[in-house]
Every structure is written in structure tokens, then in C-alpha cells.
Coordinates of C-alpha atoms in Angstrom, one line a residue:
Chain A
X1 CA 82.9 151.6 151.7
X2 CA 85.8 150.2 149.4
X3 CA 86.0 151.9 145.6
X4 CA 88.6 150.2 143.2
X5 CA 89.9 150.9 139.8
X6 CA 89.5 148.0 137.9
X7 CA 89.8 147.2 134.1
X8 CA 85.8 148.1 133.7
X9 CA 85.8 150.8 135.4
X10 CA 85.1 151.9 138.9
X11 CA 83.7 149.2 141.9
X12 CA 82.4 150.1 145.1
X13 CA 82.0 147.3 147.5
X14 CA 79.3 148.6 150.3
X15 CA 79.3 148.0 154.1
X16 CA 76.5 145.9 155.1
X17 CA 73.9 148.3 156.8
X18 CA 69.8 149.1 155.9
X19 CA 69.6 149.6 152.3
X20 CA 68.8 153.6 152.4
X21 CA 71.8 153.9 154.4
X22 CA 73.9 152.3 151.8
X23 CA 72.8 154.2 149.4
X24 CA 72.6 157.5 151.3
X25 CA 76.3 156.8 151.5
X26 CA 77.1 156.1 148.1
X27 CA 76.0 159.1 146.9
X28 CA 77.0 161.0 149.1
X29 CA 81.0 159.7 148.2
X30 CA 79.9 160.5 144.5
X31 CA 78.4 164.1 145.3
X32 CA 82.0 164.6 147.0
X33 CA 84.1 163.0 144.4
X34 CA 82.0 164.2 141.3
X35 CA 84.8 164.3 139.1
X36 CA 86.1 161.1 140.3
X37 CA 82.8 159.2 139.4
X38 CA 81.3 161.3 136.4
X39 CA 81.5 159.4 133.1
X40 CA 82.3 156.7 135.0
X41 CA 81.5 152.7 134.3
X42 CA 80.3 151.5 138.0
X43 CA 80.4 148.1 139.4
X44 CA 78.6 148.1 143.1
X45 CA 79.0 145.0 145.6
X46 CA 76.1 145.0 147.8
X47 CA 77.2 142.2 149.6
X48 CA 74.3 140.4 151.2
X49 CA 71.6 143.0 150.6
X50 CA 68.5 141.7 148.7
X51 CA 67.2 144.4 146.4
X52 CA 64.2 144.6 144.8
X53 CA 63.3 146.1 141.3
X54 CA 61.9 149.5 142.5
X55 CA 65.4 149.9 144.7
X56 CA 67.4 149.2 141.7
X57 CA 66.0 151.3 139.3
X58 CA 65.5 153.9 141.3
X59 CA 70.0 153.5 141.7
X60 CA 70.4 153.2 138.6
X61 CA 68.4 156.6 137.2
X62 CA 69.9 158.7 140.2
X63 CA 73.0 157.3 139.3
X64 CA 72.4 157.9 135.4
X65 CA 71.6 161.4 136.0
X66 CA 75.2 162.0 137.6
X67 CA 76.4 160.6 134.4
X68 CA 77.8 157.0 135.7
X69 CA 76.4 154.1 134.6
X70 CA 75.6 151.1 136.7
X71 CA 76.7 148.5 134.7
X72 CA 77.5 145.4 137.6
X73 CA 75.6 144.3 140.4
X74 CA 77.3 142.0 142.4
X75 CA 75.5 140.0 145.4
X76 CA 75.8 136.5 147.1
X77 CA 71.4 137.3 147.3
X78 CA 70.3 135.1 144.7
X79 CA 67.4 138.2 144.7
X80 CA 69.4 140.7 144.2
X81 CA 71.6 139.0 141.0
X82 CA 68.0 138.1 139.4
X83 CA 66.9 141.4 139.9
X84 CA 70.1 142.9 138.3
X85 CA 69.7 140.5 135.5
X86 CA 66.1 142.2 134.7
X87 CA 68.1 145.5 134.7
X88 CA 70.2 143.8 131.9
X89 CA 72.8 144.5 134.4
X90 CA 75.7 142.2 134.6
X91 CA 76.1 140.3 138.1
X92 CA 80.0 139.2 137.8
X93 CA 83.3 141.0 136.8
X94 CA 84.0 139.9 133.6
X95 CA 86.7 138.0 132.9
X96 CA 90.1 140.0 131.7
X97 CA 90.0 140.1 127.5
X98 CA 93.2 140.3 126.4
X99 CA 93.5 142.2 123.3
X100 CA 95.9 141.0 121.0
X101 CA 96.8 143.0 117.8
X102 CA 98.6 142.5 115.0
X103 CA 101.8 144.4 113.6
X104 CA 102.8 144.9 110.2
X105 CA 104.6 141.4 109.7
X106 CA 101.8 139.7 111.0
X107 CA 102.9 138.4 113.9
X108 CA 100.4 138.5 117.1
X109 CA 101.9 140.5 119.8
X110 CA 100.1 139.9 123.0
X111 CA 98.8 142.5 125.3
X112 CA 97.5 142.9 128.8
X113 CA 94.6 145.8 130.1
X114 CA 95.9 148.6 132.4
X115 CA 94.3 151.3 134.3
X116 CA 95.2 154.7 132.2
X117 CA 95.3 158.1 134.3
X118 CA 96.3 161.0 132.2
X119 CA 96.6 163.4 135.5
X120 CA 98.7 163.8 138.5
X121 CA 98.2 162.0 141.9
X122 CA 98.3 164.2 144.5
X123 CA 98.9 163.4 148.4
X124 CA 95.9 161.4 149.4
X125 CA 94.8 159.9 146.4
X126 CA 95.1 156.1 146.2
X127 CA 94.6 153.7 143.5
X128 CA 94.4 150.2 144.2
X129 CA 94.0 147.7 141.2
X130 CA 94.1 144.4 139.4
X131 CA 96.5 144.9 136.4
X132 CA 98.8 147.3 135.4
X133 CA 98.8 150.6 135.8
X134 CA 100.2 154.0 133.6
X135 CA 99.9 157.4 135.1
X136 CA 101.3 160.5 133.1
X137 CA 101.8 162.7 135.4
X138 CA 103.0 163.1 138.4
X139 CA 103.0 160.9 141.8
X140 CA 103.5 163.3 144.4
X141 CA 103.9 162.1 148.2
X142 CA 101.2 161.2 150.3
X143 CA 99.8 159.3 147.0
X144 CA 99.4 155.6 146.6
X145 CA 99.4 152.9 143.8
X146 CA 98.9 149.6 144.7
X147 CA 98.7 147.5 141.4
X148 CA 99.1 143.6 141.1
X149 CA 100.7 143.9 137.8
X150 CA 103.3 146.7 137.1
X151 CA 103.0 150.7 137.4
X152 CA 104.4 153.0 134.8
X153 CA 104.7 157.0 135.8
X154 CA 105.6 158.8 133.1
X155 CA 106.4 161.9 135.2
X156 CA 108.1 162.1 138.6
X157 CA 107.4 159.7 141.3
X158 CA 107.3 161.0 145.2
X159 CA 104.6 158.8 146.3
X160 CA 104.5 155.1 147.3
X161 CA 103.7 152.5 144.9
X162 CA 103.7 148.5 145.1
X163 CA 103.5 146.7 142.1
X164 CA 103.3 143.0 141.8
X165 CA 100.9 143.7 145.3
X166 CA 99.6 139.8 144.7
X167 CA 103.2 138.2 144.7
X168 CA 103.9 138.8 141.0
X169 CA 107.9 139.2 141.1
X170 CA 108.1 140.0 137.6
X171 CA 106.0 143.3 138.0
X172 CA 108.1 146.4 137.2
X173 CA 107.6 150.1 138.2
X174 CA 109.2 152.3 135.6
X175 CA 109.4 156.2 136.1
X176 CA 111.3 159.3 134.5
X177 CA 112.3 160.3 138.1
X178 CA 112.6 158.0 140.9
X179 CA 112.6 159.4 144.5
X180 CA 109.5 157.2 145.9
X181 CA 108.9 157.7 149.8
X182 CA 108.6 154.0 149.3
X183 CA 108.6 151.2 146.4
X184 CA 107.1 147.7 146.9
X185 CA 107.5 144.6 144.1
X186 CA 105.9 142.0 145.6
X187 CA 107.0 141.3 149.3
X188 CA 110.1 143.3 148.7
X189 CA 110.3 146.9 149.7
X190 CA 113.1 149.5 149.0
X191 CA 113.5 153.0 149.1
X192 CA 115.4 155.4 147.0
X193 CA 118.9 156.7 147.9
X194 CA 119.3 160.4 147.7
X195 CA 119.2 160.9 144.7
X196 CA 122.7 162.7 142.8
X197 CA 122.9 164.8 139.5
X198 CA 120.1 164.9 137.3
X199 CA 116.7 162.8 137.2
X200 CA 117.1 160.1 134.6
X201 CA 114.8 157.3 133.8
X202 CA 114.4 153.9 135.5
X203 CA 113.4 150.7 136.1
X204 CA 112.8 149.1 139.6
X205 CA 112.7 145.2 139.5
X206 CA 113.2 142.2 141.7
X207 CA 116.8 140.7 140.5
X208 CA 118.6 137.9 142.8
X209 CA 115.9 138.6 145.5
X210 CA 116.2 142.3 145.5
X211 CA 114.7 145.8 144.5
X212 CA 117.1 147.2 142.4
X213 CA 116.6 150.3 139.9
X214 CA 118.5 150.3 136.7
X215 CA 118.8 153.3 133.9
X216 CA 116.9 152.8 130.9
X217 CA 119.5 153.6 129.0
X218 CA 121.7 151.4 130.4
X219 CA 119.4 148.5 129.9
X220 CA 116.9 149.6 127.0
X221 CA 114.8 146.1 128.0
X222 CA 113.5 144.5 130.6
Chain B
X1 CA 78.7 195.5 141.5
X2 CA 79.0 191.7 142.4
X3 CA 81.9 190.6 144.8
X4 CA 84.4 188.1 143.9
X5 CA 84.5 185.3 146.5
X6 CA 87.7 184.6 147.7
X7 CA 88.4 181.8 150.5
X8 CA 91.6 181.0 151.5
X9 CA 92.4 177.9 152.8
X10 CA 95.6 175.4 153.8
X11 CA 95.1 172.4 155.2
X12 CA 97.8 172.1 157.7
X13 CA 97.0 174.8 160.6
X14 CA 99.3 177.3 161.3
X15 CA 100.6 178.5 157.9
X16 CA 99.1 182.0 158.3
X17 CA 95.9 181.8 156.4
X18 CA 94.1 184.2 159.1
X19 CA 97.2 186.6 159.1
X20 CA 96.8 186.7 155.1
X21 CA 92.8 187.1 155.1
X22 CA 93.2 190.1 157.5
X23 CA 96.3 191.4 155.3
X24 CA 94.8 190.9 152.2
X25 CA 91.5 192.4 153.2
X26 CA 92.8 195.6 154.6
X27 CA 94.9 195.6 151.7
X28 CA 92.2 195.6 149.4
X29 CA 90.0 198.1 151.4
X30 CA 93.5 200.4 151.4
X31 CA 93.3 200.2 147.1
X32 CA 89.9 201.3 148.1
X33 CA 87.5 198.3 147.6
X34 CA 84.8 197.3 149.4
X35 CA 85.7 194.3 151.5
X36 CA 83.9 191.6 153.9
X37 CA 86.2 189.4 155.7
X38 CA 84.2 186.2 156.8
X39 CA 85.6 183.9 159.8
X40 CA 84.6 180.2 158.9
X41 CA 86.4 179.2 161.1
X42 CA 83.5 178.0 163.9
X43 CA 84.8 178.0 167.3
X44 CA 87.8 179.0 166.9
X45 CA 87.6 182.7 166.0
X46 CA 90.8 184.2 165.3
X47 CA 89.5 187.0 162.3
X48 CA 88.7 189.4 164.8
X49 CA 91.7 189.4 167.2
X50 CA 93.9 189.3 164.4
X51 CA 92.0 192.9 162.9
X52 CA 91.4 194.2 166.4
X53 CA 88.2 194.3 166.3
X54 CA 87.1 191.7 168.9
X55 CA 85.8 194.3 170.9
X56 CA 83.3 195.1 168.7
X57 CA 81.3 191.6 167.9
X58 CA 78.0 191.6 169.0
X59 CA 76.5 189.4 166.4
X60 CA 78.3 186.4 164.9
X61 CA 78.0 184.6 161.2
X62 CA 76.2 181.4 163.1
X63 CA 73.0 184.1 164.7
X64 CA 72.6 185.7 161.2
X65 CA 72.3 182.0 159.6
X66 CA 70.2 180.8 162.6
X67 CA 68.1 184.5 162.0
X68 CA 68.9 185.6 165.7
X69 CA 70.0 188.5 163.4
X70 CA 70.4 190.4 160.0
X71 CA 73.2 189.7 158.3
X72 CA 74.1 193.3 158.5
X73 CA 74.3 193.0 162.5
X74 CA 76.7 191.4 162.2
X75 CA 79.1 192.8 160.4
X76 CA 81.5 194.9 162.2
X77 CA 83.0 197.8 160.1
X78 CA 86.9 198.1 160.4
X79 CA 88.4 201.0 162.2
X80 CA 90.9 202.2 159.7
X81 CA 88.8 201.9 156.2
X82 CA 85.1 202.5 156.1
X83 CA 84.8 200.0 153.1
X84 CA 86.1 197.0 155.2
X85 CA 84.1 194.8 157.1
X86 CA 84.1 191.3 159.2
X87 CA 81.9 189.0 159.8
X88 CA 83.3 187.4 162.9
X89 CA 82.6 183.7 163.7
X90 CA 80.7 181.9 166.5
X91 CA 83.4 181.0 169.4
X92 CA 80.9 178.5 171.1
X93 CA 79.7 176.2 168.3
X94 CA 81.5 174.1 166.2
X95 CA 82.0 173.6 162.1
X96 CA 78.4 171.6 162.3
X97 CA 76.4 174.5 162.8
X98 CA 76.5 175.8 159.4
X99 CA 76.4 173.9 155.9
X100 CA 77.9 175.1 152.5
X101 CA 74.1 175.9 151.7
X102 CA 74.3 178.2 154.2
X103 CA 77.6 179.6 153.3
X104 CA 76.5 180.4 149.6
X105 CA 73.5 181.6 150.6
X106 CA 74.9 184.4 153.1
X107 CA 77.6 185.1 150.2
X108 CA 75.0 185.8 148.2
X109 CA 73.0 188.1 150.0
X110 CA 76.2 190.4 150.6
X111 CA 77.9 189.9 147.2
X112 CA 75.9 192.9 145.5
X113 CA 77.1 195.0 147.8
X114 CA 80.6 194.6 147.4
X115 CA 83.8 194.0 145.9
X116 CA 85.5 191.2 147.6
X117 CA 84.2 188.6 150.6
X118 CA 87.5 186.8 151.8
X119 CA 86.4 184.0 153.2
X120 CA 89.1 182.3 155.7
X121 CA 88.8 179.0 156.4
X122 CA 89.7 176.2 159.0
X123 CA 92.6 174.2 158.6
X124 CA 91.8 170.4 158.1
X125 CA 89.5 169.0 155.0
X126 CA 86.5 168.2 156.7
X127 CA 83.0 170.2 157.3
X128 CA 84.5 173.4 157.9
X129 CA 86.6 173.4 154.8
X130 CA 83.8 172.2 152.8
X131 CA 81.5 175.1 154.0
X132 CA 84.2 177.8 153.3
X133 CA 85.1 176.7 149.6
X134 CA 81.0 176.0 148.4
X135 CA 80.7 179.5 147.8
X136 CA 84.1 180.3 146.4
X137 CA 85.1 181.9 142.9
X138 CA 88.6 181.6 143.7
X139 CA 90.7 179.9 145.9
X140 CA 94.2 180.5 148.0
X141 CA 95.9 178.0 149.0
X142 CA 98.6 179.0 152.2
X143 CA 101.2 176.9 152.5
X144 CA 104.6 177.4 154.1
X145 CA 108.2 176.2 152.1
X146 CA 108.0 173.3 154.5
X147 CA 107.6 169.4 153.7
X148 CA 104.6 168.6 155.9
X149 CA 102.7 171.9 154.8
X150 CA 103.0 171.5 151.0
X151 CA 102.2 168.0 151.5
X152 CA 98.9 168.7 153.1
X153 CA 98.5 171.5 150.3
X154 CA 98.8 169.0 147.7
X155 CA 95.7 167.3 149.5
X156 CA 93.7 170.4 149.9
X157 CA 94.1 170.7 146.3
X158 CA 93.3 167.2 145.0
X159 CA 90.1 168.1 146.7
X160 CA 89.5 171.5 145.9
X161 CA 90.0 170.2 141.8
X162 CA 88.0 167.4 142.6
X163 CA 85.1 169.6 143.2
X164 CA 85.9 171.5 140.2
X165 CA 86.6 175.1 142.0
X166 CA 88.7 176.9 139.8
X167 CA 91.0 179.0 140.0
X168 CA 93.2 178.0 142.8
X169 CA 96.2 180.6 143.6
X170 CA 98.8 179.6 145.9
X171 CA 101.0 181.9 148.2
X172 CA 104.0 180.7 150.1
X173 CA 104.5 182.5 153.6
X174 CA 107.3 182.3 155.8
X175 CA 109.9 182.1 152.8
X176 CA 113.3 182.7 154.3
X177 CA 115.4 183.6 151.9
X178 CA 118.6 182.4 153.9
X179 CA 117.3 179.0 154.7
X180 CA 117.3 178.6 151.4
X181 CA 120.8 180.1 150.4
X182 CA 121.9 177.2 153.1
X183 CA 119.7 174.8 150.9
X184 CA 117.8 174.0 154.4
X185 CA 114.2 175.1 153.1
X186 CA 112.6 174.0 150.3
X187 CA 112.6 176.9 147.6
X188 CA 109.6 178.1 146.1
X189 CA 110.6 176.4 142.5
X190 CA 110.2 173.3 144.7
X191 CA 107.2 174.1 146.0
X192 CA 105.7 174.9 142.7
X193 CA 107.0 172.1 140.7
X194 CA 105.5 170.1 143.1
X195 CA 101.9 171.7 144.0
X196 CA 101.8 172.8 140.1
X197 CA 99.4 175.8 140.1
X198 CA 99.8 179.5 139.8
X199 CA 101.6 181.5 142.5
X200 CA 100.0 184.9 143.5
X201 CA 102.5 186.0 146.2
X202 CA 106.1 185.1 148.5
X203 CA 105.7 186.5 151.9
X204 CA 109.3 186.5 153.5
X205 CA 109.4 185.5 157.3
X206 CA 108.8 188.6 159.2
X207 CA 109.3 189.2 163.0
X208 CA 107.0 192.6 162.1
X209 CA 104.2 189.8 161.1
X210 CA 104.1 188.3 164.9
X211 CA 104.2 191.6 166.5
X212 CA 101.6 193.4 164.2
X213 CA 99.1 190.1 164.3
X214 CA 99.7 191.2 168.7
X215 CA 98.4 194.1 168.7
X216 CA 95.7 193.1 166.2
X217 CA 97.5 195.8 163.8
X218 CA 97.5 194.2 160.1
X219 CA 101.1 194.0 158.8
X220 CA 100.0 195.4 155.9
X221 CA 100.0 199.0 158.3
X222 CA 103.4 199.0 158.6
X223 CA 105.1 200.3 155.5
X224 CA 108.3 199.3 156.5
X225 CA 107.4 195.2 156.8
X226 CA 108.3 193.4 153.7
X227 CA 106.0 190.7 154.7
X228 CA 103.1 193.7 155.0
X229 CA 104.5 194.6 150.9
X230 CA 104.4 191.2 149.7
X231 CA 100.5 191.1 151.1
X232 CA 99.8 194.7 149.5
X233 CA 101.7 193.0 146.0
X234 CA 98.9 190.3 146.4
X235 CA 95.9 192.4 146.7
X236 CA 97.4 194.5 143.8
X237 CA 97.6 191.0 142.0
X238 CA 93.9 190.4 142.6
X239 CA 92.9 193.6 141.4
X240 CA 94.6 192.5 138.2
X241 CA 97.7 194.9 138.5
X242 CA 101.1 193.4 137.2
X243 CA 103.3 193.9 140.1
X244 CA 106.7 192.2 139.8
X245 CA 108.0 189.7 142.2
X246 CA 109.7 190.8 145.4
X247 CA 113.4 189.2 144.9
X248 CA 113.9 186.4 147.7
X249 CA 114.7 183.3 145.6
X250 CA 117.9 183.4 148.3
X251 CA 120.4 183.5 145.2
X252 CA 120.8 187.9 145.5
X253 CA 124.3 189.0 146.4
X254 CA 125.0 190.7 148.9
X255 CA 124.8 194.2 147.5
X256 CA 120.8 193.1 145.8
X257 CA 120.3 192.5 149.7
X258 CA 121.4 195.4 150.9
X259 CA 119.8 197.7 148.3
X260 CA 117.1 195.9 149.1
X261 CA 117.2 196.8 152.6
X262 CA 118.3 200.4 152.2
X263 CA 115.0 200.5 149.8
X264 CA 112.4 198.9 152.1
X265 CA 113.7 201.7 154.6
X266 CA 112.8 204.4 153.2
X267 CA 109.7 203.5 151.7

């Protein structure tokens, strides 16, 4: 089973098996993350599986009753998407909204979604997303972020984090401490020198083909 | 009376959390509580030898799930303090043999009865650490001032807040105060920065602590270990004593050593 942040919430792509197994599964991954899941917006990949109307509703109220709502079903069963559509259930990601707002001259300033986690990562939790990514907290080692756009930590970072994971050279990892175990932008990985004197914020980026990490104050812009 | 759950707990194997249920517990039962001691830690009992009471096990926490026997059987009372018990584990079955339904369920019987049930449980984050925190009020989490052990603590405790089991309490055994004057162990402002919850005890590294666990004589007898204190400040901690911190940070002089030493001697 595969679970992903993405910019709608959470999706879990299933291993193809019997239906009841599937589920059993799922559950069971919710009962042990409860946290994790509860409140949360859920996209589920069944793959090939053809589901039926009494399958999916019985999902969606066990799933309602742990406080996540099923909001995606996506299948290559032509079935399954017809029955998710009687569910009023959407059968495809939506396409990324960019939200643009305006400042006070007017001028349109263009935005991009990101995943927002207001808590640390500890060893063993992994995030692995489309878009950008801000944690305040901390990354502690052992944790992973693996982001195709750019990863913000606005605390220390221990852990390992690749940004532009799709090829995007122009993804940035920015933290207030730097002393990954490892730091990825794109196919280009680096890791942090010992580190001298006091933490001070930074900016990793690719420059002339490499990772290099640059003060904020010195630079103040990307 | 209804006992506080405690299970301690670590991850990484090795750390001491058997040597800190045992300690603890006769530590408690020493302040004069009523104490159950419960190995979770299916086939691979260690409880016992570490209390010196594997002699005594007739009955094991898997019969009185499976009802071979009551509960009661198979509790072994300590042979220092009439208020401390253990429930010792099953040494030929493995973690499968029980579920956290069962574990909350057996708490409950006993917690009436008593004032603590220190639950200590078997490194790694699978089955056997999920039966040994389902019933838990509180948890300790072991760890040691070393890299790979606060690592895996930092896991332990992702998991332990994912399941919403509050609080946790974290002691750090094995602190060598002179590693970390040399700046070759991690100090314990490290270790708590990084694992960011509250600490309820340093244990220094002890020789007493091997010897003691040998002859299945809880450090906490020997009023001359300053490991067997810092477990004795713990279980004052739990009781909701203030007790102030033992100096180790490693920074003393060499005169707060010694007085230290001269002090610990004639206690």
C-alpha cells in the first residue's frame, strides 16, 4: 500500500488483492495511524478492482465514522469510476488551482499549493509529494521529504530531503539550521560539512551544476 | 485505589529498559507502593532474572490470558517488599500470543488492586510493543546518549504520539559524564533538543548496574550506586515528589566531583 500527501489531501494507492483484503488493510493502516488519517481528505487508487455500490458505501461510512472523508476514487474499472460517480465521488486528481491573490497595488502575484505540516518529523516519517512543501518544526534524522517542488523547514533539519525529486533544478530547500544527513535537488545530492559556530539560516540550490548552501542574509533572494 | 499504568519502552534493544522496570519497581515498592511488574516481553523473559525471582515462576502472563490460570497464579511476590509483585512472561511463545485486548484487559483486572503496573516492553515497534503500550497511562521511553539509540527513540515516539498515548517521559541511562567533558557522547541537552519531550531521570553509567542486574539484586539495593539513586530520584518523580537533578551534565569541577563522591559514600 502506497499513501501520498498531495495538495487534496491524503491518497492511498492499494495493492491488487480480493477486495476484503484490501480493505482489511486499509483500515487497519488507518486504525494504526489514527492521527495521521483523522480529519483527513482521502483519495484511494483501487487499481483494477471493480467495486460495486454496496462495497463503496459501505468504505465510505466506515471511513466517515473515523472522521476522513472519501472524496476520490480512482480506477482504470470503468465499474468502479461509474460507481464512484453515483457516490458523487470524484474519479480523477483534480488538476492543481493556482491561487492567485492580489496585493494592495493591484498587481496579481502568482502562487503555487504546498503541503503545510505545523509539527515535527520524527525518524521514520516520510512525506513524499507533488508540490512544495513547508514544515515548521523540526526534521529530525531518520525522516524523509521527498517533494517535486521545493521544501521549506522552518526549524532544524537532520533528516533527508530531495526537492525538485521530478528533475526541477530550480527547487530550493530553505532551513533555519542546515545539518541534513543528506540533501537532494534534482539528480544532485550533497551533504552538509560540519557545521562551525552558530546555526544560521540557509538556502540550498543548484548553481553552475552544483548543491551549494548560501546564508539568507547574505543573499536575502533567491 | 486504581494503579497508574506505566510501560516502558525503547526501541533499540539494549538500553536498559528491563534494568529500569525492575529498579523502578522496587523503588516504588521501597516508598511503599503497591507494585506489579509485567514482562511483555514474550519469549524472551528477562523480568525475572533481572529481580531474582526466576526461581519462583510457576505460572506465566500467556496461561493466565489463555485461562490455564488466575491471574493471581501468576504473580510472584518479591522477596524484599511484600507490596511488589511480577508477572513474569512466557519463555516459549512468541509476541503473537497475546493482543493489546488482552493486555488492557489483564491491566484492568489488577489495576484496583494497586498502585503502579510497570509494564516493560520488547525492543522493536512491532506486536510486542503494540501490546505493551495499549494499556498504558504513561509512557518511558529508554534511550541511551548514543546516536543510533535516540534515533530509534525518536521512532518509538512518532508512534507512540501517533496513537495519542500521552504522557511520554524519557530517561537517559548510561550518561557518562566524562564522555561528555571529552565532547565524545552526545549530552543530554542534545538528546532532549532533539527527542523534545520531558525528562524524568539521568542514570550515570554504573559498573554497580552490571554486577547488581548478576546476581538478580536491583541496583536500587545498593545505596552506594549512583545509578541505583538516580532510579530511586525517578520513582520519587512518579510519585510526584520534586527531587532535583543529580549533577552529571560533565561541566562540574573537579572539587563538585569529588564532593560528589565523598557524598555518595557515605550515604
Amino acid at each position: 500500500m502506497q499513501i501520498k500527501g498531495i495538495k487534496d489531501g491524503i491518497l492511498v494507492r492499494l495493492e491488487m488483492d480480493e477486495w476484503d483484503i484490501q480493505r482489511g488493510e486499509l483500515i487497519d493502516q488507518i486504525n494504526a495511524q489514527e492521527t495521521f488519517f483523522k480529519g483527513a481528505k482521502l483519495a484511494l487508487d483501487v487499481g483494477e478492482q471493480v467495486l460495486h455500490a454496496v462495497d463503496l458505501g459501505r468504505l465510505r461510512d466506515e471511513l466517515s465514522e473515523k472522521g476522513i472523508t472519501l472524496w476520490a476514487v480512482l480506477s482504470e474499472s470503468s465499474i468502479t469510476r461509474e460507481t464512484a460517480l453515483i457516490y458523487g465521488l470524484s474519479t480523477q486528481l483534480q488538476a492543481p488551482r493556482v491561487p492567485s491573490t492580489r496585493n494592495s497595488g493591484g498587481l496579481p502575484i502568482e502562487g503555487e499549493p504546498a503541503l503545510f505540516i505545523a509539527k515535527t518529523l520524527r525518524s521514520g516519517n516520510k512525506i513524499v509529494t507533488k508540490g512544495h512543501v513547508v514544515i515548521i518544526g523540526d526534521v529530525n534524522p531518520g525522516a524523509e521529504i521527498i517533494a517535486s517542488g521545493s521544501v521549506v523547514v522552518w526549524g532544524k533539519l537532520r533528516g533527508f530531503v530531495h526537492a525538485g525529486a521530478e528533475g526541477d533544478e530550480k527547487a530550493v530547500i530553505c532551513a533555519l539550521d542546515l545539518s541534513p544527513t543528506q540533501i537532494r535537488i534534482a539528480g544532485k545530492a550533497a551533504t552538509a560539512p560540519k557545521r562551525k559556530g552558530k546555526p544560521r539560516a540557509e538556502v540550498v540550490k543548484i548553481q553552475d551544476d552544483h548543491v551549494v548552501a548560501e546564508s539568507w542574509r547574505n543573499k536575502g533572494r533567491l | 485505589m486504581k494503579a497508574q499504568v506505566i510501560t516502558i519502552t525503547s526501541g533499540k534493544g539494549g538500553v536498559g529498559k528491563t534494568t529500569a522496570t525492575a529498579n523502578i519497581g522496587v523503588a516504588l515498592a521501597a516508598l511503599g507502593k503497591s507494585v506489579v511488574c509485567m514482562d511483555a516481553d514474550i519469549g524472551l523473559r528477562n523480568l525475572d532474572v533481572v529481580m531474582g525471582l526466576e526461581n519462583r515462576i510457576v505460572y506465566d502472563l500467556v496461561d493466565a490470558i489463555e485461562k490455564r490460570c488466575r491471574l493471581r497464579q501468576a504473580m510472584i511476590r518479591d522477596k524484599r517488599y511484600n507490596t511488589l509483585f511480577l508477572i513474569p512472561a512466557a519463555q516459549t511463545r512468541d509476541k503473537n500470543a497475546i493482543s493489546p485486548s488482552d493486555m488492557i484487559r489483564v491491566c484492568d483486572e489488577i489495576r484496583p488492586e494497586f498502585d503502579f503496573i510497570l509494564i516493560d516492553s520488547p525492543a522493536g515497534i512491532e506486536r510486542g510493543f503494540r501490546n505493551a503500550i495499549a494499556p498504558a497511562d504513561m509512557i518511558i521511553v529508554v534511550t541511551n546518549p548514543e546516536v543510533s539509540a535516540v534515533r530509534d527513540a525518536d521512532r518509538i515516539i512518532g508512534l507512540i504520539e501517533a496513537e495519542e498515548k500521552d504522557p511520554v517521559r524519557l530517561i537517559i541511562n548510561r550518561f557518562n559524564p566524562s564522555l561528555v567533558k571529552r565532547g565524545d557522547m552526545l549530552t543530554s541537552e542534545d538528546v532532549l533538543e532533539l527527542l523534545a519531550v520531558d525528562l524524568i531521570g539521568i542514570v550515570p553509567e554504573d559498573e554497580s548496574v552490571l554486577v547488581s542486574t548478576n546476581h538478580g539484586q536491583p541496583v536500587v539495593l545498593n545505596h552506594n550506586s549512583l545509578a541505583g539513586k538516580a532510579f530511586e530520584n525517578i520513582s520519587q518523580r512518579l510519585i510526584g515528589e520534586e527531587v532535583p537533578w543529580m549533577n552529571l551534565d560533565g561541566k562540574s569541577d573537579f572539587f563538585g566531583r569529588l564532593s560528589r563522591l565523598i557524598r555518595s559514600g557515605r550515604s
